[in-house]
Short mmCIF file of C-alpha atoms and ligand atoms in Angstrom, two decimals:
data_model
loop_
_atom_site.label_atom_id
_atom_site.label_comp_id
_atom_site.label_asym_id
_atom_site.label_seq_id
_atom_site.Cartn_x
_atom_site.Cartn_y
_atom_site.Cartn_z
CA MET A 1 -84.29 -74.30 -1.53
CA LEU A 2 -85.38 -74.48 2.11
CA LYS A 3 -87.64 -71.81 3.54
CA ASP A 4 -89.20 -71.45 6.95
CA SER A 5 -92.72 -70.52 8.00
CA ARG A 6 -91.87 -66.81 7.58
CA ALA A 7 -90.34 -67.25 4.13
CA ARG A 8 -86.85 -66.80 5.52
CA ARG A 9 -84.35 -68.72 3.37
CA ILE A 10 -82.58 -71.38 5.46
CA ASP A 11 -79.15 -72.23 4.05
CA TYR A 12 -77.04 -72.71 7.19
CA LEU A 13 -76.82 -75.83 9.38
CA ARG A 14 -75.00 -75.98 12.70
CA VAL A 15 -74.09 -79.50 13.77
CA SER A 16 -73.19 -80.23 17.38
CA VAL A 17 -70.97 -83.31 17.29
CA THR A 18 -70.82 -83.76 21.06
CA ASP A 19 -72.23 -82.27 24.26
CA ARG A 20 -68.96 -82.98 26.08
CA CYS A 21 -66.40 -80.33 26.79
CA ASN A 22 -62.94 -80.09 28.32
CA LEU A 23 -63.80 -76.68 29.83
CA ARG A 24 -66.60 -75.51 32.13
CA CYS A 25 -67.14 -71.86 31.16
CA ILE A 26 -69.09 -70.15 33.90
CA TYR A 27 -71.69 -68.74 31.49
CA CYS A 28 -72.22 -72.00 29.63
CA MET A 29 -71.89 -75.06 31.87
CA PRO A 30 -72.81 -75.92 35.43
CA PRO A 31 -69.68 -76.33 37.62
CA GLY A 32 -69.99 -80.10 37.91
CA GLY A 33 -70.57 -80.56 34.19
CA VAL A 34 -73.63 -82.43 32.96
CA PRO A 35 -74.72 -86.06 32.73
CA ARG A 36 -73.00 -87.47 29.67
CA LEU A 37 -74.91 -88.78 26.73
CA SER A 38 -73.92 -92.37 26.04
CA HIS A 39 -72.17 -93.41 22.88
CA GLU A 40 -75.42 -94.85 21.47
CA GLU A 41 -77.33 -91.64 22.15
CA ILE A 42 -75.19 -89.45 19.93
CA LEU A 43 -75.24 -89.50 16.15
CA THR A 44 -72.45 -91.44 14.48
CA TYR A 45 -70.33 -89.66 11.89
CA GLU A 46 -72.03 -91.76 9.19
CA GLU A 47 -75.44 -90.51 10.41
CA ILE A 48 -74.22 -86.91 10.42
CA LEU A 49 -72.85 -87.37 6.89
CA ARG A 50 -76.15 -88.79 5.67
CA PHE A 51 -78.15 -85.93 7.18
CA VAL A 52 -75.77 -83.27 5.82
CA GLY A 53 -76.03 -84.91 2.40
CA VAL A 54 -79.82 -84.57 2.40
CA ALA A 55 -79.62 -81.02 3.72
CA ALA A 56 -76.96 -79.98 1.19
CA ARG A 57 -78.99 -81.34 -1.72
CA ALA A 58 -81.96 -79.35 -0.41
CA GLY A 59 -80.03 -76.07 -0.41
CA ILE A 60 -77.89 -75.91 2.73
CA GLY A 61 -74.64 -74.25 1.61
CA LYS A 62 -72.97 -73.63 4.93
CA VAL A 63 -72.24 -76.12 7.74
CA ARG A 64 -70.58 -75.33 11.06
CA LEU A 65 -69.34 -78.07 13.38
CA THR A 66 -69.70 -77.18 17.04
CA GLY A 67 -70.37 -78.75 20.45
CA GLY A 68 -69.73 -78.98 23.47
CA GLU A 69 -66.17 -78.96 22.34
CA PRO A 70 -66.02 -80.58 18.90
CA LEU A 71 -62.32 -81.43 19.16
CA VAL A 72 -62.88 -83.71 22.19
CA ARG A 73 -64.69 -86.10 19.84
CA LYS A 74 -62.21 -88.54 18.29
CA GLY A 75 -61.76 -88.49 14.55
CA LEU A 76 -63.20 -85.01 13.90
CA PRO A 77 -60.70 -84.37 11.05
CA CYS A 78 -62.04 -87.52 9.34
CA LEU A 79 -65.58 -86.10 9.50
CA VAL A 80 -64.28 -82.82 8.07
CA GLY A 81 -62.48 -84.74 5.32
CA GLU A 82 -65.57 -86.71 4.36
CA LEU A 83 -67.78 -83.61 4.38
CA ALA A 84 -65.29 -81.66 2.28
CA SER A 85 -64.80 -84.41 -0.29
CA ARG A 86 -68.50 -85.26 -0.61
CA HIS A 87 -69.52 -81.57 -0.76
CA PRO A 88 -66.66 -79.56 -2.28
CA ASN A 89 -68.80 -76.41 -2.51
CA LEU A 90 -69.96 -76.48 1.09
CA ASP A 91 -68.76 -73.59 3.25
CA LEU A 92 -67.46 -75.72 6.13
CA SER A 93 -66.40 -74.18 9.43
CA LEU A 94 -65.71 -75.06 13.06
CA THR A 95 -66.35 -73.38 16.40
CA THR A 96 -63.91 -74.48 19.09
CA ASN A 97 -62.45 -73.29 22.37
CA GLY A 98 -59.07 -73.72 20.66
CA THR A 99 -57.38 -75.63 23.48
CA LEU A 100 -56.93 -78.75 21.33
CA LEU A 101 -56.51 -76.90 18.06
CA ALA A 102 -52.71 -76.71 17.99
CA GLU A 103 -52.56 -80.53 17.65
CA HIS A 104 -55.26 -80.69 14.99
CA ALA A 105 -55.10 -77.48 12.91
CA GLY A 106 -52.83 -78.94 10.19
CA GLU A 107 -54.87 -82.10 9.85
CA LEU A 108 -58.13 -80.14 9.76
CA ARG A 109 -56.77 -77.79 7.11
CA ARG A 110 -55.57 -80.69 4.96
CA ALA A 111 -58.93 -82.39 5.43
CA GLY A 112 -60.66 -79.38 3.89
CA LEU A 113 -61.52 -76.99 6.73
CA ARG A 114 -61.19 -73.42 5.49
CA ARG A 115 -62.04 -71.27 8.49
CA VAL A 116 -62.48 -71.39 12.24
CA ASN A 117 -64.03 -69.52 15.17
CA ILE A 118 -62.11 -69.74 18.45
CA SER A 119 -63.67 -68.77 21.77
CA ILE A 120 -61.26 -66.91 24.03
CA ASP A 121 -63.04 -64.83 26.65
CA SER A 122 -60.04 -63.16 28.24
CA LEU A 123 -56.39 -62.56 27.39
CA ASP A 124 -55.53 -62.45 31.08
CA ARG A 125 -54.24 -65.84 32.20
CA GLU A 126 -55.94 -65.81 35.62
CA LYS A 127 -59.21 -64.45 34.35
CA TYR A 128 -59.28 -67.01 31.55
CA ARG A 129 -58.68 -69.75 34.12
CA MET A 130 -61.52 -68.38 36.26
CA ILE A 131 -64.02 -68.03 33.39
CA THR A 132 -63.26 -71.47 31.96
CA ARG A 133 -62.93 -73.03 35.43
CA GLY A 134 -59.38 -74.25 35.00
CA GLY A 135 -58.52 -73.71 31.31
CA GLU A 136 -55.04 -72.66 30.23
CA LEU A 137 -54.95 -69.51 28.12
CA ASN A 138 -51.66 -70.57 26.50
CA ARG A 139 -53.29 -73.59 24.94
CA ALA A 140 -56.06 -71.50 23.35
CA LEU A 141 -53.49 -68.98 22.10
CA GLU A 142 -51.35 -71.78 20.65
CA GLY A 143 -54.50 -72.98 18.88
CA LEU A 144 -55.04 -69.49 17.49
CA GLU A 145 -51.45 -69.29 16.27
CA ALA A 146 -51.69 -72.73 14.66
CA ALA A 147 -54.91 -71.73 12.87
CA LEU A 148 -53.17 -68.67 11.39
CA GLU A 149 -50.03 -70.62 10.49
CA GLU A 150 -52.06 -73.26 8.69
CA GLY A 151 -53.77 -70.56 6.65
CA LEU A 152 -57.29 -70.99 8.01
CA ASP A 153 -59.07 -67.84 6.88
CA PRO A 154 -60.90 -66.05 8.32
CA VAL A 155 -59.95 -66.77 11.92
CA LYS A 156 -62.54 -65.29 14.25
CA VAL A 157 -62.25 -64.95 18.01
CA ASN A 158 -65.47 -65.14 20.04
CA VAL A 159 -65.63 -63.23 23.32
CA VAL A 160 -68.74 -63.47 25.52
CA THR A 161 -68.55 -60.35 27.67
CA LEU A 162 -69.66 -60.44 31.31
CA LYS A 163 -70.05 -57.44 33.58
CA HIS A 164 -67.10 -56.83 35.95
CA VAL A 165 -65.59 -60.11 34.74
CA ASN A 166 -64.03 -59.53 31.30
CA GLU A 167 -65.16 -56.09 30.16
CA GLU A 168 -61.62 -54.88 29.47
CA VAL A 169 -61.09 -54.50 25.74
CA GLU A 170 -57.47 -53.30 25.43
CA GLY A 171 -56.00 -56.79 24.95
CA PHE A 172 -58.47 -57.68 22.22
CA ALA A 173 -57.99 -54.31 20.51
CA GLU A 174 -54.25 -55.00 20.48
CA LEU A 175 -54.80 -58.54 19.17
CA ALA A 176 -56.91 -57.27 16.26
CA TRP A 177 -54.33 -54.56 15.60
CA ARG A 178 -51.41 -56.98 15.40
CA LEU A 179 -53.00 -60.08 13.81
CA PRO A 180 -55.42 -60.65 10.91
CA VAL A 181 -58.15 -61.93 13.23
CA HIS A 182 -61.77 -60.87 13.62
CA VAL A 183 -62.66 -60.46 17.28
CA ARG A 184 -66.42 -60.59 17.95
CA PHE A 185 -67.85 -59.47 21.25
CA ILE A 186 -71.00 -61.52 21.93
CA GLU A 187 -73.75 -60.46 24.31
CA TYR A 188 -74.37 -62.98 27.05
CA MET A 189 -77.73 -64.72 26.56
CA SER A 190 -78.71 -65.40 30.14
CA PRO A 191 -81.81 -67.56 29.50
CA CYS A 192 -79.66 -70.30 27.95
CA GLY A 193 -76.66 -69.51 30.11
CA ALA A 194 -75.40 -70.79 33.42
CA CYS A 195 -74.50 -67.64 35.36
CA ASP A 196 -76.20 -64.60 36.86
CA PRO A 197 -78.38 -62.65 34.33
CA ASP A 198 -77.04 -59.44 35.88
CA LEU A 199 -73.68 -60.18 34.25
CA TYR A 200 -75.13 -59.14 30.87
CA VAL A 201 -73.25 -56.31 29.14
CA SER A 202 -74.52 -54.66 25.96
CA SER A 203 -72.48 -54.44 22.76
CA GLU A 204 -73.00 -50.68 22.96
CA SER A 205 -71.14 -50.51 26.26
CA ILE A 206 -68.22 -52.54 24.87
CA ARG A 207 -68.14 -50.39 21.75
CA LYS A 208 -67.84 -47.24 23.87
CA LYS A 209 -64.86 -48.74 25.67
CA LEU A 210 -63.20 -49.43 22.31
CA GLU A 211 -63.99 -45.95 21.02
CA ALA A 212 -62.28 -44.52 24.08
CA LEU A 213 -59.06 -46.09 22.75
CA GLY A 214 -59.31 -44.36 19.34
CA PRO A 215 -61.65 -43.72 16.41
CA LEU A 216 -63.24 -46.85 14.91
CA GLU A 217 -64.20 -47.09 11.25
CA GLU A 218 -66.70 -49.49 9.73
CA ALA A 219 -65.08 -52.58 8.24
CA PRO A 220 -66.35 -54.96 5.58
CA PRO A 221 -67.57 -58.19 7.17
CA PRO A 222 -65.31 -61.22 6.70
CA PRO A 223 -66.79 -64.23 4.87
CA GLY A 224 -69.51 -65.98 6.86
CA ALA A 225 -70.07 -62.92 9.05
CA GLY A 226 -73.62 -63.81 10.06
CA PRO A 227 -75.33 -61.31 12.34
CA ALA A 228 -72.14 -59.48 13.42
CA VAL A 229 -71.30 -55.89 12.50
CA TYR A 230 -67.61 -55.01 12.11
CA PHE A 231 -65.28 -52.08 12.80
CA ARG A 232 -61.53 -51.53 12.81
CA PHE A 233 -58.93 -49.11 14.04
CA PRO A 234 -57.52 -47.53 10.85
CA GLY A 235 -54.37 -49.43 9.87
CA ALA A 236 -55.20 -52.54 11.95
CA ARG A 237 -54.73 -56.01 10.43
CA GLY A 238 -57.87 -57.37 12.06
CA THR A 239 -61.36 -56.19 12.93
CA LEU A 240 -63.63 -55.89 15.95
CA GLY A 241 -67.22 -57.02 15.65
CA PHE A 242 -70.34 -57.21 17.74
CA ILE A 243 -72.99 -59.89 17.93
CA SER A 244 -75.98 -58.54 19.78
CA PRO A 245 -78.65 -61.21 20.18
CA VAL A 246 -80.11 -59.42 23.21
CA SER A 247 -79.99 -55.71 22.35
CA SER A 248 -80.69 -56.11 18.61
CA HIS A 249 -83.39 -58.07 16.91
CA ILE A 250 -81.27 -60.49 14.95
CA CYS A 251 -83.94 -63.21 14.68
CA GLY A 252 -85.62 -61.49 11.71
CA ASN A 253 -82.68 -62.44 9.47
CA CYS A 254 -82.21 -65.94 10.85
CA ASN A 255 -81.03 -68.36 8.16
CA ARG A 256 -80.11 -71.39 10.26
CA MET A 257 -81.18 -74.67 11.72
CA ARG A 258 -79.38 -76.83 14.26
CA LEU A 259 -78.74 -80.53 14.71
CA THR A 260 -78.00 -81.51 18.32
CA ALA A 261 -75.47 -84.19 19.24
CA ASP A 262 -78.33 -86.53 20.16
CA GLY A 263 -79.85 -86.10 16.72
CA MET A 264 -82.67 -83.63 17.24
CA LEU A 265 -83.25 -80.98 14.58
CA LYS A 266 -84.07 -77.51 15.94
CA SER A 267 -85.29 -74.71 13.77
CA CYS A 268 -84.50 -72.17 16.50
CA LEU A 269 -81.87 -71.98 19.24
CA PHE A 270 -84.55 -71.26 21.82
CA SER A 271 -87.56 -73.19 20.62
CA PRO A 272 -88.79 -76.41 22.26
CA GLU A 273 -89.82 -77.67 18.81
CA GLU A 274 -87.51 -80.52 17.81
CA VAL A 275 -87.67 -83.22 15.19
CA ASP A 276 -86.17 -86.60 16.01
CA ILE A 277 -83.77 -87.12 13.10
CA LYS A 278 -81.85 -89.87 14.90
CA SER A 279 -84.90 -92.15 15.04
CA LEU A 280 -85.61 -91.46 11.38
CA LEU A 281 -82.04 -92.26 10.37
CA ARG A 282 -82.05 -95.44 12.44
CA SER A 283 -85.36 -96.65 11.10
CA GLY A 284 -84.20 -96.75 7.50
CA ALA A 285 -86.01 -93.57 6.42
CA SER A 286 -85.62 -92.54 2.79
CA GLU A 287 -84.08 -89.25 1.69
CA GLY A 288 -87.61 -88.04 0.93
CA ASP A 289 -88.77 -88.84 4.49
CA ILE A 290 -85.83 -86.95 5.98
CA LEU A 291 -86.41 -83.98 3.70
CA GLU A 292 -90.07 -83.91 4.65
CA SER A 293 -89.10 -83.83 8.33
CA ILE A 294 -86.71 -80.95 7.71
CA ARG A 295 -89.44 -79.02 5.91
CA SER A 296 -91.99 -79.73 8.63
CA CYS A 297 -89.52 -78.57 11.32
CA LEU A 298 -88.86 -75.34 9.41
CA GLY A 299 -92.58 -74.90 8.81
CA ARG A 300 -93.02 -74.54 12.56
CA LYS A 301 -90.13 -72.09 13.03
CA GLY A 302 -91.39 -69.08 14.94
CA SER A 303 -90.02 -65.57 15.21
CA GLY A 304 -87.49 -66.66 17.86
CA ARG A 305 -88.51 -64.04 20.36
CA GLU A 306 -91.46 -66.00 21.73
CA TRP A 307 -89.16 -68.59 23.34
CA ALA A 308 -86.10 -66.47 24.04
CA ALA A 309 -86.93 -66.01 27.73
CA ASN A 310 -87.40 -69.70 28.31
CA PRO A 311 -85.20 -71.76 25.99
CA SER A 312 -85.61 -75.51 25.98
CA ARG A 313 -81.91 -76.41 26.10
CA ALA A 314 -78.63 -75.00 27.38
CA MET A 315 -76.10 -73.60 24.94
CA PHE A 316 -73.56 -76.43 25.26
CA GLN A 317 -76.33 -78.85 24.17
CA VAL A 318 -77.20 -76.91 21.04
CA GLY A 319 -73.80 -75.56 20.07
CA GLY A 320 -74.38 -71.80 20.07
N1 LIG B 1 -66.88 -75.25 22.76
C1 LIG B 1 -66.90 -74.45 21.61
C2 LIG B 1 -66.60 -73.00 21.93
O1 LIG B 1 -66.58 -72.64 23.11
O2 LIG B 1 -66.39 -72.24 20.99
C3 LIG B 1 -68.18 -74.55 20.79
C4 LIG B 1 -69.47 -74.59 21.53
S1 LIG B 1 -69.93 -73.09 22.37
C5 LIG B 1 -71.51 -73.54 23.03
C6 LIG B 1 -70.31 -72.02 20.98
C7 LIG B 1 -70.30 -70.54 21.29
O3 LIG B 1 -71.39 -70.24 22.14
C8 LIG B 1 -69.03 -70.04 22.00
O4 LIG B 1 -68.50 -68.93 21.31
C9 LIG B 1 -69.54 -69.63 23.35
O5 LIG B 1 -68.78 -68.59 23.89
C10 LIG B 1 -70.97 -69.23 23.05
N2 LIG B 1 -71.87 -69.24 24.20
C11 LIG B 1 -72.05 -70.23 25.08
N3 LIG B 1 -73.00 -69.90 26.00
C12 LIG B 1 -73.41 -68.65 25.68
C13 LIG B 1 -74.38 -67.73 26.22
N4 LIG B 1 -75.12 -68.05 27.27
N5 LIG B 1 -74.55 -66.54 25.62
C14 LIG B 1 -73.82 -66.20 24.51
N6 LIG B 1 -72.91 -67.02 23.95
C15 LIG B 1 -72.69 -68.22 24.52
FE1 LIG B 2 -67.24 -75.68 26.60
FE2 LIG B 2 -67.59 -73.92 24.66
FE3 LIG B 2 -69.38 -74.10 26.67
FE4 LIG B 2 -66.96 -73.13 27.19
S1 LIG B 2 -68.48 -72.22 25.80
S2 LIG B 2 -68.05 -74.70 28.40
S3 LIG B 2 -65.70 -74.27 25.82
S4 LIG B 2 -68.97 -75.63 25.15
#
């Protein structure tokens, strides 16, 4: 079992498979994008598989593939397939903007993916285009539909709320009424974001807007709920949740570590502490060496709060 310096059990690994993205969300990426990592700089799928193998044998039970946009990297379903067949008990999931999901949902499902999180920040076509700097809402919605049709379960929808930009909740309330999806409103973390900190909106404010539509009841969290709390309108097929990294102290229950696309292991989203796993993997390190590096990284994991105001990397580099 893996534990960190504060005796928190670490059983969740987020793997960023690329820092590239086909969108440029205003809160996540600079308008012109970012200098691309070269092919050699990012971990190969074989390297990711080796690292996940070591981590899984040490007690990691849950792996999420993320990015950048994971589906822009060729062959992602093959990685999913290998992970699922080598680790049948692993809780394997994907976070995607959904715009390429319609083409891949079937293949991903057959490869062994069970569940998916799709980021859709507005259900208004023009607003979605503005937030994503050119994205097409229809494509994300087609991805959502494909995920449901293929039986991925649960399907969660991530919404980062920004003041005066996408605070309207009616569309998402209707979505969670009509479809068995779990909409999660996420507070904007400005220190690792790319837009004005004043655009922050609290979960509390969004919850009040939902309550103005009708009484909400507490709902059981779907599998893999993490730090979100869930509610529903009585009779709805889906739920509405809140992830409040800014207004609530969620770091105390942190159970995760992160592997960046360029092969650095981070014990905290915000922390500058990183362990160079890529160099280890490429220098013929043994499983014991890799495990020791994981433990030493976790041994230096702080409370989270000490770095939150000044994170070392942007969100698209770490994968959320
Ligand atoms: N491209 C994929 C997507 O958009 O789902 C995966 C990577 S994205 C970095 C992972 C999650 O982080 C998304 O749900 C995104 O909305 C969220 N995110 C990005 N920047 C954020 C910020 N500054 N504050 C809060 N959430 C953020
Ligand atoms: Fe790309 Fe996801 Fe960041 Fe949007 S939130 S720019 S889709 S990585």
